Amino acid sequence: MPSYNAPVRDTRFVINELLDLSSYADLPGFEAVTPELVDTLVEEAGKFAGEVLAPLNMIGDKEGCTRHPDGRVTTPPGFREAYNQFREAGWGAISMPTEFGGQGLPHVLNFVVEEFVDAANIGFGLYPGLAMGAVAALANAGTQEQQQTYLPRLVSGEWLGTMNLTEAHCGTDLGLIRTKAVPQDDGSYAISGTKIFISSGEHDLTENIIHLVLAKMPDAPEGTKGISLFVVPKILVNADGSLGERNTLSCGAIEEKMGLHGSATCVMNYDGAKGWLVGQENRGLAAMFVMMNAARLGVGIQGLGQAETAFQNGANYARERRQGRALTGPADPGQPADPIIVHPDVRRMLMNAKALTEGLRALALWSGLQVDLAHKAKTAEERQAADDLIGLLTPIVKGYTTEKAFEVTVAMQQVYGGHGYITEWGMEQFVRDARIPMIYEGTNGVQAMDLCGRKLAKDGGRAIQAFFQLVDEDIAAAKDDAQLSEIAAKLAKAVGEQKAATMWFLQNGMTNPNNVGAGAFNYLSLMGIVCVGLMWLRMARVAARKLAEGAEDKAFYEAKLVTARYFADRMMPEAGALRHMIEGGSDAMMALPADAFGAVS
């Protein structure tokens, strides 16, 4: 059975030393964020994830969720008890607004909790994770009455939420949805239609579930311009806040999935269910995007969590499993064979995993800080800069992180050899569970097109130019430092490849948009390398300073410097190949007729 120990030391390093969160103490919500508070939060969250949630991970995978004949859904054994502990401890309310009972701490600290929860038990993590998006959407676009009715209980975790977008005939192209919302005399709407792939659509963790549903009113404009957003509770709420009668909605089925068996992914049927408009008529997609953007960052963290727990188990196995001898001679002559960690190819997989998980953690938490600064920085200019940056980083955190996380889980399964294919070792579950974050909340191809088709050109390229300036400034500050100069030089080369690829898009995308589409995924990967490379340069700078100051935890900081060099030497050079792929254009990719992809007779 696999184990999980939250990466407490590395997380504290990123929060307290790399991001230096306490330096923002003069901003709202940051006042109490001392290194001591961070240490306590990280320790306790890690303990809860490791001791309560991780033991339920394989149980959730094996037992799954059960739909009963009356439409009720029960979660796997232990999930209800674990959720009660989660709620009572306030883990879901860390960054929730204080006016509705939340703790109001920075989002970046909630990202820490999300990683630990998802690493320990991703199926469990989906239940409270979606409630945060529901809170964000209602706080942003809901009426005062809607906020007072739903937000205190969503924030406390007494109720949970969902988002209902997808229908059987349409996924990403939401303009094709058929769910209808018919106005009623009392100001409500009758919602009718079927939604699929609805995470947490029905379960037994809370008494009520608050669904946010996209639908179209009669005579609505065609396409996405005719979509409205509605709040549709499972149990109707009376004027005094008590629960009333059951709404006319139900779970028609639980999807049979490759992984995430602990999460109830439901087909939801709305049969004239009572709902209320959220925000403006026909402006539902804009209101829902608040929830979707939060979810996309959360999905990136899900991927990171799977990579971390797979890496931990792969490293433990490599230290214990004995097979063969080191190429340079027996490493342990007293034993019949050496641990497989002595073999360079096993080290390659482990070092790739270490460089990616630690680099992606830094990127995720830095992104979380930008979410906070976009709302709380002192000046309008600072808030705009942070908002520009998080818009640019969101497809990277979702797309690049989940791609690399899946690679890590597959590689760690490979470390186990044949045992990695056997269920009892747990590695094949990590692979299955890590596959879905690449798909949902907008496939990674969609993330790439969002980056290249929208974000690069937005506001005349303001965000990407600011990003390039930020990277260039870090490189310039490190180029004369003996311990950092080589890493900085390789990052300079990688970002140079990204700049060239960006210019190629500008020169070739207008005449043939397929050139952008053909290179978008490669560009997302290229920018991901630059982003993680920037994180490693910054982590190396902190580590070098700490060593110069005589820090006690010498081995930790030395490992940071070695891993930074490894990423620069072995992973940054991929940037050049990706640029060349982008410049290959779309001609050959798009040349064959559709029937050329049919079966060969």
Short mmCIF file of C-alpha atoms in Angstrom, two decimals, residues 363 366 389 392-393 396 462-479 484-485 487-499 502 523 526-538 541 567 572 575:
data_model
loop_
_atom_site.label_atom_id
_atom_site.label_comp_id
_atom_site.label_asym_id
_atom_site.label_seq_id
_atom_site.Cartn_x
_atom_site.Cartn_y
_atom_site.Cartn_z
CA LEU A 363 5.03 27.95 -9.78
CA TRP A 366 3.65 31.95 -6.92
CA LEU A 389 0.20 37.72 -14.95
CA LEU A 392 -1.13 34.34 -18.56
CA LEU A 393 -0.14 31.73 -15.98
CA ILE A 396 0.38 27.05 -17.80
CA ARG A 462 0.95 43.73 -22.45
CA ALA A 463 1.01 40.60 -20.28
CA ILE A 464 3.57 38.62 -22.27
CA GLN A 465 5.87 41.61 -22.60
CA ALA A 466 5.71 42.16 -18.85
CA PHE A 467 6.49 38.48 -18.33
CA PHE A 468 9.53 38.67 -20.59
CA GLN A 469 10.75 41.75 -18.72
CA LEU A 470 10.32 39.97 -15.39
CA VAL A 471 12.34 36.95 -16.57
CA ASP A 472 15.03 39.16 -18.11
CA GLU A 473 15.43 41.10 -14.87
CA ASP A 474 15.95 37.92 -12.86
CA ILE A 475 18.50 36.68 -15.38
CA ALA A 476 20.39 39.97 -15.29
CA ALA A 477 20.52 39.93 -11.50
CA ALA A 478 22.03 36.42 -11.50
CA LYS A 479 24.45 36.45 -14.42
CA LEU A 484 23.78 31.05 -10.55
CA SER A 485 25.34 32.23 -13.80
CA ILE A 487 21.46 28.46 -14.68
CA ALA A 488 20.73 32.06 -15.69
CA ALA A 489 22.47 31.61 -19.05
CA LYS A 490 20.39 28.55 -19.88
CA LEU A 491 17.21 30.28 -18.82
CA ALA A 492 18.19 33.20 -21.04
CA LYS A 493 18.51 30.80 -23.97
CA ALA A 494 15.13 29.21 -23.19
CA VAL A 495 13.30 32.52 -22.92
CA GLY A 496 15.05 33.61 -26.13
CA GLU A 497 13.46 30.61 -27.84
CA GLN A 498 10.07 31.64 -26.43
CA LYS A 499 10.49 35.21 -27.68
CA THR A 502 6.15 34.48 -30.11
CA TYR A 523 4.23 26.94 -27.15
CA LEU A 526 7.89 26.01 -24.09
CA MET A 527 6.48 28.66 -21.76
CA GLY A 528 6.07 26.03 -19.05
CA ILE A 529 9.80 25.32 -19.23
CA VAL A 530 10.57 29.02 -18.92
CA CYS A 531 8.19 29.44 -15.98
CA VAL A 532 9.61 26.49 -14.06
CA GLY A 533 13.12 27.59 -15.03
CA LEU A 534 12.41 30.99 -13.51
CA MET A 535 11.26 29.31 -10.31
CA TRP A 536 14.45 27.24 -10.15
CA LEU A 537 16.63 30.29 -10.69
CA ARG A 538 14.87 32.03 -7.83
CA ARG A 541 19.31 32.23 -5.38
CA PHE A 567 16.67 21.29 -14.58
CA MET A 572 15.64 23.64 -20.35
CA ALA A 575 12.94 24.78 -25.42
#
